[in-house]
Short mmCIF file of N, CA and C in Angstrom, two decimals:
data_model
loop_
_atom_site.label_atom_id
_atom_site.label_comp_id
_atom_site.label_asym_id
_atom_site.label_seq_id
_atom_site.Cartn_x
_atom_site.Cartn_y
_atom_site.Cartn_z
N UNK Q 135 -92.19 -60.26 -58.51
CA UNK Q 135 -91.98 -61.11 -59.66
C UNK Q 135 -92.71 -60.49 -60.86
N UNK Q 136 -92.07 -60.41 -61.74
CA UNK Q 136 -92.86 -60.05 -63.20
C UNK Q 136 -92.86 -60.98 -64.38
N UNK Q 137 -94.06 -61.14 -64.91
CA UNK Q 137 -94.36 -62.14 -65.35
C UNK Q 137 -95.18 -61.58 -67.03
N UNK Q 138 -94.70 -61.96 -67.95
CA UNK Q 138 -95.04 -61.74 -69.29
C UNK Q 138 -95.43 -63.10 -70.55
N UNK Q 139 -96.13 -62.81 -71.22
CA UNK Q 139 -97.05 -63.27 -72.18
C UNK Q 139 -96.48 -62.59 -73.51
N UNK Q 140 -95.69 -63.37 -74.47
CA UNK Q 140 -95.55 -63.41 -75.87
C UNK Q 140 -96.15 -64.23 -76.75
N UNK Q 141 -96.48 -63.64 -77.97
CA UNK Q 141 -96.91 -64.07 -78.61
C UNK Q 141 -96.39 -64.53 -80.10
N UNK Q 142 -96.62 -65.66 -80.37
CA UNK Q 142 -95.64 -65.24 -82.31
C UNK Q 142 -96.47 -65.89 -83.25
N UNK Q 143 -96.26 -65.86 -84.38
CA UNK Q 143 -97.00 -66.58 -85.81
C UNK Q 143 -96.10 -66.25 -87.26
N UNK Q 144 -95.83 -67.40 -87.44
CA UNK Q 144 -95.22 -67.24 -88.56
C UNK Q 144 -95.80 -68.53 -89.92
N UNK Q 145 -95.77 -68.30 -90.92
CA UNK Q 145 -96.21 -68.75 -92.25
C UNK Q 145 -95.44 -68.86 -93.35
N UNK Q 146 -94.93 -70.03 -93.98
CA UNK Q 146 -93.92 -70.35 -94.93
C UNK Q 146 -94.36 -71.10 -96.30
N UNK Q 147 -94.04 -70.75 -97.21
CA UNK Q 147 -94.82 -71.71 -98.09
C UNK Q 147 -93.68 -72.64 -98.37
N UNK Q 148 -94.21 -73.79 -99.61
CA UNK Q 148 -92.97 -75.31 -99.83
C UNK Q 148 -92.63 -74.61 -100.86
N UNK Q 149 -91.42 -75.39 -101.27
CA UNK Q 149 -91.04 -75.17 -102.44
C UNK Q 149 -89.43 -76.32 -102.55
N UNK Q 150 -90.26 -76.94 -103.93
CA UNK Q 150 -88.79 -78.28 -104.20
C UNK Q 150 -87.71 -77.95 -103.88
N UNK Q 151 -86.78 -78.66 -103.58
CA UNK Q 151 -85.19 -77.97 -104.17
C UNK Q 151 -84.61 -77.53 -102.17
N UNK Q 152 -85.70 -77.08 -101.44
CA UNK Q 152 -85.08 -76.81 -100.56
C UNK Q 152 -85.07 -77.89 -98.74
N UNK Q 153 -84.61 -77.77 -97.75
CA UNK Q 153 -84.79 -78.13 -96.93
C UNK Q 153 -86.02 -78.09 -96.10
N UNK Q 154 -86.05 -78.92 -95.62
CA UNK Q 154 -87.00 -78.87 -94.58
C UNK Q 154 -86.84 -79.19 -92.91
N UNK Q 155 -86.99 -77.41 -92.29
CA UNK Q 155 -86.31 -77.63 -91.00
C UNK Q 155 -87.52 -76.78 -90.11
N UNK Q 156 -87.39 -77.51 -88.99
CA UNK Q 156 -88.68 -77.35 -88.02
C UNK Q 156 -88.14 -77.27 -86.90
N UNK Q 157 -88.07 -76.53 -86.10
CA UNK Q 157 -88.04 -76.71 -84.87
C UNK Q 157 -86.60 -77.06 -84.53
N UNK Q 158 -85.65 -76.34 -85.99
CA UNK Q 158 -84.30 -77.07 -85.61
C UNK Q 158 -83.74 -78.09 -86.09
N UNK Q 159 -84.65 -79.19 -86.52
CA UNK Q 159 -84.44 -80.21 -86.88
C UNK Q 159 -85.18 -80.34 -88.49
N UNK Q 160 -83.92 -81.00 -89.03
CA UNK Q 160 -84.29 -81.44 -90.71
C UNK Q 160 -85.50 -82.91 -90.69
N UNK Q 161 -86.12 -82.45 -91.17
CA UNK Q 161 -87.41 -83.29 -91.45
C UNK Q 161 -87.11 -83.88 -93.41
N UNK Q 162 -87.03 -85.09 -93.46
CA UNK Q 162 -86.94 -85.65 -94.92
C UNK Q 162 -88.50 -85.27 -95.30
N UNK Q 163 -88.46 -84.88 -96.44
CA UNK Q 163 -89.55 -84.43 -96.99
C UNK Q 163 -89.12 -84.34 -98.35
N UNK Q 164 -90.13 -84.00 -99.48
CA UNK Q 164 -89.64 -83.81 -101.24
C UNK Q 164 -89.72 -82.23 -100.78
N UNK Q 165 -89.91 -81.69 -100.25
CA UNK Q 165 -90.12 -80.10 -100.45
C UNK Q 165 -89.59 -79.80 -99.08
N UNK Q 166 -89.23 -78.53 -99.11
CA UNK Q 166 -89.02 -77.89 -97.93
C UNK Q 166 -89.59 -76.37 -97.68
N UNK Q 167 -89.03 -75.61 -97.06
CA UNK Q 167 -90.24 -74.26 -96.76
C UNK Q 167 -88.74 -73.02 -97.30
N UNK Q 168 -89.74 -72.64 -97.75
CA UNK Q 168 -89.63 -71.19 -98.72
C UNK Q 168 -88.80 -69.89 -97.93
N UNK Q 169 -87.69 -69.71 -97.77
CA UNK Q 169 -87.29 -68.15 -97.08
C UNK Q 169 -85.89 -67.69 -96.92
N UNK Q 170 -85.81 -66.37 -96.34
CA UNK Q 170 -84.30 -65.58 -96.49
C UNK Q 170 -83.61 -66.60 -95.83
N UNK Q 171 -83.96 -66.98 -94.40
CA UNK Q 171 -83.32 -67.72 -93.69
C UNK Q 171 -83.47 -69.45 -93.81
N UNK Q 172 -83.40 -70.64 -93.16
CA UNK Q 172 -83.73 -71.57 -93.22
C UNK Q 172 -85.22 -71.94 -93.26
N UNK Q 173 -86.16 -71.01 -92.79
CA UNK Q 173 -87.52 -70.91 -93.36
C UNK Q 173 -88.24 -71.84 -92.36
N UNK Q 174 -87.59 -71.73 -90.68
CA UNK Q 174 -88.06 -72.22 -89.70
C UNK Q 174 -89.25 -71.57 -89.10
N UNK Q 175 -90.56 -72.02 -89.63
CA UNK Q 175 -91.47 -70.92 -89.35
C UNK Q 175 -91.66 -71.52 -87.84
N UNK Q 176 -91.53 -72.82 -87.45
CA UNK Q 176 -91.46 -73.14 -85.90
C UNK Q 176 -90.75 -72.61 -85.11
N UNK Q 177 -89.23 -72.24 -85.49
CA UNK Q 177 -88.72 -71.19 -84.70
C UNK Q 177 -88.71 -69.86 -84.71
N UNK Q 178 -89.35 -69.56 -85.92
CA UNK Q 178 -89.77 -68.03 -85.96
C UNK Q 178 -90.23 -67.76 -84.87
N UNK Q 179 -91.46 -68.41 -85.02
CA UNK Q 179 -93.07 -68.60 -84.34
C UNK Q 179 -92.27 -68.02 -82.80
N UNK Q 180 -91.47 -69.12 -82.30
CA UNK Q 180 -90.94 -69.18 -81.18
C UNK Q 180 -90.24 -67.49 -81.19
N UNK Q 181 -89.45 -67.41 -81.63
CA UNK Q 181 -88.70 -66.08 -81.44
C UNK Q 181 -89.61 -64.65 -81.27
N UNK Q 182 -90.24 -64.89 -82.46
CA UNK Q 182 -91.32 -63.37 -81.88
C UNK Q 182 -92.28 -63.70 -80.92
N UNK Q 183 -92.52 -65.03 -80.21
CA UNK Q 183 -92.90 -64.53 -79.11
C UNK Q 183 -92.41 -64.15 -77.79
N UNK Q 184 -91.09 -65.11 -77.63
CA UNK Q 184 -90.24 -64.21 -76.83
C UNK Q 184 -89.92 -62.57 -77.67
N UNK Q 185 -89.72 -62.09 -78.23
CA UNK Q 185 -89.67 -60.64 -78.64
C UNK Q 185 -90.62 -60.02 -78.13
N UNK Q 186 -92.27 -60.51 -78.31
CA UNK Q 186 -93.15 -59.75 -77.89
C UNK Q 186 -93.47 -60.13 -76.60
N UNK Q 187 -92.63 -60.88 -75.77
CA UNK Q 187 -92.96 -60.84 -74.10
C UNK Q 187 -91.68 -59.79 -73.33
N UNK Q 188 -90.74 -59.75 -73.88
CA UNK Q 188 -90.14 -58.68 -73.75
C UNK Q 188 -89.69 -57.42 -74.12
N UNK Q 189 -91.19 -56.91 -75.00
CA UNK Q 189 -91.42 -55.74 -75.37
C UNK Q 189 -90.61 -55.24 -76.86
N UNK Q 190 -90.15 -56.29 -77.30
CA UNK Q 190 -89.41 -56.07 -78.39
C UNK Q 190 -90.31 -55.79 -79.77
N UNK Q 191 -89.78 -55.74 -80.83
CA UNK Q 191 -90.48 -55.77 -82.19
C UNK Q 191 -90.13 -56.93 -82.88
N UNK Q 192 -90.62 -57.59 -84.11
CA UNK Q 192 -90.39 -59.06 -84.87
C UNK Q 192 -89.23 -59.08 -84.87
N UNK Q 193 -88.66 -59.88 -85.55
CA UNK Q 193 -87.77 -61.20 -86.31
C UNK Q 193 -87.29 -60.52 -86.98
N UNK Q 194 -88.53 -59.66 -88.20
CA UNK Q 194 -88.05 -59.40 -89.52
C UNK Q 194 -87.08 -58.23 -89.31
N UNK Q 195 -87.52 -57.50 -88.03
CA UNK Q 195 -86.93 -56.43 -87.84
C UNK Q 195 -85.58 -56.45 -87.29
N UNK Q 196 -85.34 -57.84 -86.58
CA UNK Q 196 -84.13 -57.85 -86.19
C UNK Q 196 -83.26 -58.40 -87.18
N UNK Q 197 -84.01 -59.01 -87.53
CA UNK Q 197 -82.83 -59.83 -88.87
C UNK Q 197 -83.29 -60.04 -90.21
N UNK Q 198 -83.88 -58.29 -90.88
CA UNK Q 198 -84.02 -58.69 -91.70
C UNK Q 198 -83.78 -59.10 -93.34
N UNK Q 199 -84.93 -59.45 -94.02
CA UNK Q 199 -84.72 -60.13 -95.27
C UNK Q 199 -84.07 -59.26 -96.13
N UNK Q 200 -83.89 -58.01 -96.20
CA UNK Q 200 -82.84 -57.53 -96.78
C UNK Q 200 -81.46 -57.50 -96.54
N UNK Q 201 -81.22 -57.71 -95.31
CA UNK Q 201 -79.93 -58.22 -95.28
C UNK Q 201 -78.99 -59.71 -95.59
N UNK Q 202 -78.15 -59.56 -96.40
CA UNK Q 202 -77.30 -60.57 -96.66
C UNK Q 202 -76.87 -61.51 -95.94
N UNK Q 203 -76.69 -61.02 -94.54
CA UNK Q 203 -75.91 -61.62 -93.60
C UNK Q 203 -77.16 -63.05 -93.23
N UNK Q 204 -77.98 -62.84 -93.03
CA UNK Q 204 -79.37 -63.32 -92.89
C UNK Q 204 -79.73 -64.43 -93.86
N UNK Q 205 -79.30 -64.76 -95.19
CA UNK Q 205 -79.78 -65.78 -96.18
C UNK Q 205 -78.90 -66.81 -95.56
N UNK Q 206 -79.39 -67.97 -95.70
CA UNK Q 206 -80.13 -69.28 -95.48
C UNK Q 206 -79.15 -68.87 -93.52
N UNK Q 207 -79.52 -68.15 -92.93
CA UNK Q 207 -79.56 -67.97 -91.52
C UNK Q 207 -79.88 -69.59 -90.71
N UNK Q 208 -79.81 -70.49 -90.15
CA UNK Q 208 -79.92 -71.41 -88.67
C UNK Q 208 -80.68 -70.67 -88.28
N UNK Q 209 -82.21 -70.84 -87.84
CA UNK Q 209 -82.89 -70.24 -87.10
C UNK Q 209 -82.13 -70.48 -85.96
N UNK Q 210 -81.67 -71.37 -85.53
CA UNK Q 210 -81.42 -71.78 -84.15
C UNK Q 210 -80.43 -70.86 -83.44
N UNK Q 211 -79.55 -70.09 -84.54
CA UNK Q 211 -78.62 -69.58 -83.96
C UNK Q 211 -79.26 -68.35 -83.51
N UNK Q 212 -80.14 -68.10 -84.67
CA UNK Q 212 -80.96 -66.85 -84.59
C UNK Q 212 -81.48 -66.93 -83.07
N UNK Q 213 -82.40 -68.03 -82.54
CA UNK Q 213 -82.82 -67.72 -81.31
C UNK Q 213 -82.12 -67.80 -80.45
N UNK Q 214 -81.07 -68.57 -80.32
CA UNK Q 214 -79.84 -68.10 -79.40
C UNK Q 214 -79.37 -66.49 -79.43
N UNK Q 215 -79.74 -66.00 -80.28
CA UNK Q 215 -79.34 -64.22 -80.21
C UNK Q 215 -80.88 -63.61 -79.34
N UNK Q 216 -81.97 -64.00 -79.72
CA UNK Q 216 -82.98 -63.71 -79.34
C UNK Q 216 -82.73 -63.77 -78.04
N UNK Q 217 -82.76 -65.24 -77.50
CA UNK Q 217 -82.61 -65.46 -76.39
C UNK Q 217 -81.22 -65.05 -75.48
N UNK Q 218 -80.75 -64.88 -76.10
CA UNK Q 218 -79.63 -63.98 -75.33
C UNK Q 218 -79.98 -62.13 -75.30
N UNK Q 219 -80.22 -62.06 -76.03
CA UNK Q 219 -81.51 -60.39 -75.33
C UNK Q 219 -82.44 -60.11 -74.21
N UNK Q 220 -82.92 -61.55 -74.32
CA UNK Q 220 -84.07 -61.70 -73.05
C UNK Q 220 -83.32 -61.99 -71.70
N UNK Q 221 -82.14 -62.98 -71.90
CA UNK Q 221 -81.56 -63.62 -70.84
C UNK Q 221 -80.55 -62.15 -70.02
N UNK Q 222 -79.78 -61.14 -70.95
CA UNK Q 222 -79.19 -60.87 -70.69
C UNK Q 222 -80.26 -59.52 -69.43
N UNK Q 223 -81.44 -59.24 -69.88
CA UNK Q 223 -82.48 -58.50 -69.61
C UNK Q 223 -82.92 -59.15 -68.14
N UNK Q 224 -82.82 -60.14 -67.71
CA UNK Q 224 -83.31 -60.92 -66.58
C UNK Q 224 -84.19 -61.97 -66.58
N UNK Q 225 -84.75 -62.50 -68.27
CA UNK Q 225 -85.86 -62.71 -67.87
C UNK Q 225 -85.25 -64.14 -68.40
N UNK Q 226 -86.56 -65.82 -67.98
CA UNK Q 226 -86.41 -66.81 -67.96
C UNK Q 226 -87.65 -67.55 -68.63
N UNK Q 227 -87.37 -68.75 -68.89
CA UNK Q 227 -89.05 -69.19 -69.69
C UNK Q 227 -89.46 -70.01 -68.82
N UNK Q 228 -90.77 -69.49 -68.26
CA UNK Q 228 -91.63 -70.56 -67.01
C UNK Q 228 -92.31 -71.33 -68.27
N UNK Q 229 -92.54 -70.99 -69.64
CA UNK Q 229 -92.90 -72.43 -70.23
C UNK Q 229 -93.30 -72.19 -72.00
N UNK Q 230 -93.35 -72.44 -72.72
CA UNK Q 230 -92.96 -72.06 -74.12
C UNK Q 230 -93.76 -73.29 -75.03
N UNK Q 231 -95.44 -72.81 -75.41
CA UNK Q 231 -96.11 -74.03 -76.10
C UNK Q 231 -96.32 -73.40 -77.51
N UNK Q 232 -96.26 -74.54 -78.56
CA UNK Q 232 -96.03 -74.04 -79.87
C UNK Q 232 -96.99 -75.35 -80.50
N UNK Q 233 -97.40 -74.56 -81.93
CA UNK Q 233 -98.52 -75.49 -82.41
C UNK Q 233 -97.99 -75.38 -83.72
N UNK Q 234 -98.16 -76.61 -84.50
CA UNK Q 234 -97.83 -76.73 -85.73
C UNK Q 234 -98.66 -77.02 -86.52
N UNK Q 235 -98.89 -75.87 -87.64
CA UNK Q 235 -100.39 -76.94 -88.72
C UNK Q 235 -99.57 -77.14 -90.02
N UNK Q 236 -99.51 -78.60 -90.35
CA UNK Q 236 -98.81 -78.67 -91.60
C UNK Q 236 -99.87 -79.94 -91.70
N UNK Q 237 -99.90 -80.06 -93.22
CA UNK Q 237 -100.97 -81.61 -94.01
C UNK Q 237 -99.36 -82.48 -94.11
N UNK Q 238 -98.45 -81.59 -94.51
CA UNK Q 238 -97.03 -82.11 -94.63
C UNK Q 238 -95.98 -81.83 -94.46
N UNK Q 239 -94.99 -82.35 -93.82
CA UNK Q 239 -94.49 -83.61 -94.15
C UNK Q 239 -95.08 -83.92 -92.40
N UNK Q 240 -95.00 -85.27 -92.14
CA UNK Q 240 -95.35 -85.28 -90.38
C UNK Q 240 -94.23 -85.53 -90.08
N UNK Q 241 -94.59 -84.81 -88.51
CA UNK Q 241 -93.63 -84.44 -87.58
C UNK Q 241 -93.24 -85.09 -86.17
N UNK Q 242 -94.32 -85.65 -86.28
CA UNK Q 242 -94.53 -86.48 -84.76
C UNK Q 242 -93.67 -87.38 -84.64
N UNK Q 243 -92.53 -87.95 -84.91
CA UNK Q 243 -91.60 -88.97 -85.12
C UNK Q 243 -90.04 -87.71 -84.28
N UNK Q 244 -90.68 -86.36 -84.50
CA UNK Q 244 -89.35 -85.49 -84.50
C UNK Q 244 -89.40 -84.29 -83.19
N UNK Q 245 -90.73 -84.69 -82.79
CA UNK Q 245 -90.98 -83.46 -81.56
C UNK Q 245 -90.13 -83.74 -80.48
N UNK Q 246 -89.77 -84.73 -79.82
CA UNK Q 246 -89.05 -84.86 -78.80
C UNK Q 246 -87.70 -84.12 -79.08
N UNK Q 247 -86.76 -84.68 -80.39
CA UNK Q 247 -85.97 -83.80 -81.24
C UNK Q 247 -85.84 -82.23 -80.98
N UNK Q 248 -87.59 -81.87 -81.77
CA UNK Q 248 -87.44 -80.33 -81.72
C UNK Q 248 -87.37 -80.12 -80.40
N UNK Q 249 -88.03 -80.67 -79.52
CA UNK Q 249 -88.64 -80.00 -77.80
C UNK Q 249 -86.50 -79.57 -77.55
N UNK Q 250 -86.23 -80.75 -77.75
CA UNK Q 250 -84.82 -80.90 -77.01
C UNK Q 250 -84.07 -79.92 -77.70
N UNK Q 251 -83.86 -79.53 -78.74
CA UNK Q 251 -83.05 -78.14 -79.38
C UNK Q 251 -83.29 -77.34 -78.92
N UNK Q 252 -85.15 -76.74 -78.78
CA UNK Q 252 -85.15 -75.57 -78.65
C UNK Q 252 -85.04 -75.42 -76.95
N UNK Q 253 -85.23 -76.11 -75.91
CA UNK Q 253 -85.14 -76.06 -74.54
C UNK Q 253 -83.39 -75.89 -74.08
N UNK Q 254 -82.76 -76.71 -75.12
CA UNK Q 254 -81.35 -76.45 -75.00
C UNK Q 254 -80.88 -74.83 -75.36
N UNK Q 255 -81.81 -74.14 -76.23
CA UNK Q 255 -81.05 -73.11 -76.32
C UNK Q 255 -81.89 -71.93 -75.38
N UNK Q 256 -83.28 -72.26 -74.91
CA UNK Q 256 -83.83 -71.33 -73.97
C UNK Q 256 -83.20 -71.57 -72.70
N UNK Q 257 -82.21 -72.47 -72.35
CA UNK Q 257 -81.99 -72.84 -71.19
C UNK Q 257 -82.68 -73.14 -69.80
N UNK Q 258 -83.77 -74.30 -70.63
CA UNK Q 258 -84.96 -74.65 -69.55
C UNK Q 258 -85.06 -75.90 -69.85
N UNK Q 259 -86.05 -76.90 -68.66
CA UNK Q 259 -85.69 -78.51 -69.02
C UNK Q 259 -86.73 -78.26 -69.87
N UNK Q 260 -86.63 -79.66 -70.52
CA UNK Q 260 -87.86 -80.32 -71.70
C UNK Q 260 -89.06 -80.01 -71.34
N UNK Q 261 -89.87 -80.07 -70.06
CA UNK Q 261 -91.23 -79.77 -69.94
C UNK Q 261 -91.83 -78.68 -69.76
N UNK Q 262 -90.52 -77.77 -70.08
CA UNK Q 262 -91.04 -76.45 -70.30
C UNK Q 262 -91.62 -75.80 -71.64
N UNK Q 263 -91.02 -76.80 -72.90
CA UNK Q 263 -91.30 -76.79 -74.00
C UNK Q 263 -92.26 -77.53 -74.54
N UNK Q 264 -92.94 -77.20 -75.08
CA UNK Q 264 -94.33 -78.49 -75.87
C UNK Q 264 -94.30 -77.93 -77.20
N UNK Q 265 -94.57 -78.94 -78.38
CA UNK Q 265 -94.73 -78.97 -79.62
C UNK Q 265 -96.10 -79.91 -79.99
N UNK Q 266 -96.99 -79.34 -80.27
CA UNK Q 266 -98.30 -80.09 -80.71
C UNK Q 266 -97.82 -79.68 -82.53
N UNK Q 267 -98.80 -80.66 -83.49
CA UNK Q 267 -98.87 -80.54 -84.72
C UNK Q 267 -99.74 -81.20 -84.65
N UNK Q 268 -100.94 -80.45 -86.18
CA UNK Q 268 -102.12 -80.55 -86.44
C UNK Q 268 -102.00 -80.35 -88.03
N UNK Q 269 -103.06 -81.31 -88.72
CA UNK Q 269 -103.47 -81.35 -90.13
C UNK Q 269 -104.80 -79.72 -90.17
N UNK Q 270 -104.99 -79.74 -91.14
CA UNK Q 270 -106.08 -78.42 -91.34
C UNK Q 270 -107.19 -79.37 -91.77
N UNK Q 271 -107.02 -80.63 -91.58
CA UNK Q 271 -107.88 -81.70 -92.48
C UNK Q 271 -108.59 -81.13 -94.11
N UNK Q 272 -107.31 -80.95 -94.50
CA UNK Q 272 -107.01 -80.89 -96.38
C UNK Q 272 -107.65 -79.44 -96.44
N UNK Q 273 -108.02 -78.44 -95.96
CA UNK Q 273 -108.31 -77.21 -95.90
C UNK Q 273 -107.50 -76.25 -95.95
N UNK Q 274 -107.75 -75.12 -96.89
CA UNK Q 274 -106.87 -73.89 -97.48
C UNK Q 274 -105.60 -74.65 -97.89
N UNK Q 275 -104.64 -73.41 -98.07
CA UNK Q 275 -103.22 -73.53 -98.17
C UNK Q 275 -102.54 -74.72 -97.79
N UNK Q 276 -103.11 -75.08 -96.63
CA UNK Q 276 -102.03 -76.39 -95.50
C UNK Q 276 -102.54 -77.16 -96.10
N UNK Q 277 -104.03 -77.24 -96.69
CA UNK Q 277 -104.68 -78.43 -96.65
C UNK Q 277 -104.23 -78.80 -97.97
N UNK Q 278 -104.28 -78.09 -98.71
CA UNK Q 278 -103.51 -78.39 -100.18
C UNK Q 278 -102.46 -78.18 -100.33
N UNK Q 279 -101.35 -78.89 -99.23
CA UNK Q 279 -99.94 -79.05 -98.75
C UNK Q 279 -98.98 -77.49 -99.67
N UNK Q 280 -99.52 -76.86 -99.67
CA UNK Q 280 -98.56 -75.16 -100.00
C UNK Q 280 -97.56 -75.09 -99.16
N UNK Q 281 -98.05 -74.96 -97.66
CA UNK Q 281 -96.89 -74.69 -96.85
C UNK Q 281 -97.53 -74.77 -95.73
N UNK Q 282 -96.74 -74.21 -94.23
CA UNK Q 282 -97.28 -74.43 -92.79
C UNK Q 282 -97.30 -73.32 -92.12
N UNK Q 283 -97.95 -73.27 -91.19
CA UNK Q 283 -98.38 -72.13 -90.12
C UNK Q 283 -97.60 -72.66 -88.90
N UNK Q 284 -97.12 -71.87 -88.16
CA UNK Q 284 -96.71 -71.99 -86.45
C UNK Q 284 -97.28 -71.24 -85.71
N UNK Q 285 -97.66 -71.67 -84.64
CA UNK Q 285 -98.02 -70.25 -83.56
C UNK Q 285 -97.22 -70.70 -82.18
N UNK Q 286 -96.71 -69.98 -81.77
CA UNK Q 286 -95.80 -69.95 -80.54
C UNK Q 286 -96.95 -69.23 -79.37
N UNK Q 287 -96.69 -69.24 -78.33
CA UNK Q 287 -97.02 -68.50 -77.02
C UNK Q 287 -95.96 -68.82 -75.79
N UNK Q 288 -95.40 -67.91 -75.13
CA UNK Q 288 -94.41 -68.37 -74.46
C UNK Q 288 -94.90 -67.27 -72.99
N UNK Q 289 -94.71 -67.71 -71.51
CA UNK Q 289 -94.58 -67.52 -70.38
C UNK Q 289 -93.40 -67.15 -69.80
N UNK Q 290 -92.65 -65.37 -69.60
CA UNK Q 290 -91.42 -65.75 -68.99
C UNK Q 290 -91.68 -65.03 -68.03
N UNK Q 291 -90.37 -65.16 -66.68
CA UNK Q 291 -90.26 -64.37 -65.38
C UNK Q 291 -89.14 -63.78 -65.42
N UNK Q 292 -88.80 -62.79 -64.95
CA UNK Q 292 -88.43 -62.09 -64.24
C UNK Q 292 -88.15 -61.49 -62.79
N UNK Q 293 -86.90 -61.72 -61.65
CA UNK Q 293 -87.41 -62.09 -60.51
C UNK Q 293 -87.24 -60.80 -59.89
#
């Protein structure tokens, strides 16, 4: 059995005017997060760490911000490509925990939501997925609601 450890982190700042999508799911908010794609730094987060458990390189590199094809991108579809690299490779998610630091907008009303998108597209049940979110308690960037941090860590096998 082979067994791997990815890692990811991704960082988005707000900005009016746009959406706000997490984990897949649109979150009502006055602001939304800043980027080429839908500016899912929760599913970023998620994607480069499956990339870096199966030896791959980032996000940016697979899809990146210079390309056209890529602006306002569905992360989701995005990790369905991800995850169809890994899947097609052999490998499976024994379990996929992700942390969210935002001051705003809250999320906790929407994790079951996110858990259930993104487990639907790793093709694993719900308790393989966890979504925690955390305030910076009004500290730096997050704390003076700029934008949010994700960090992913994900567990897969190979049999």
């Amino acid at each position: 059995m082979d067994l791997r450890i990815g890692q990811g982190i991704d960082i988005h700042r707000f900005k009016a005017g746009r959406r706000c999508i997490l984990g897949g799911v649109e979150i009502p908010s006055e602001v939304g997060l800043l980027g080429h794609s839908d500016a899912d730094a929760l599913t970023h987060a998620l994607m480069d760490a499956v990339l870096g458990a199966i030896g791959q390189r980032d996000i940016g590199t697979l899809f990146p911000d210079t390309d056209a094809a890529f602006k306002d991108a569905d992360s989701i579809v995005l990790l369905a490509k991800v995850w169809g690299i890994a899947k097609a490779a052999g490998w499976r998610i024994v379990n996929a925990d992700i942390s969210l630091l935002a001051q705003i907008p809250k999320v906790n009303p929407y994790v079951t939501e996110m858990r259930e998108r993104l487990s639907a597209v790793l093709e694993c049940q719900l308790e393989r997925v966890t979504i925690k979110a955390t305030t910076s308690e009004k500290l730096g960037f997050i704390g003076r609601e700029e934008g949010v941090l994700a960090s992913a860590v994900v567990l897969i096998q190979r049999e």
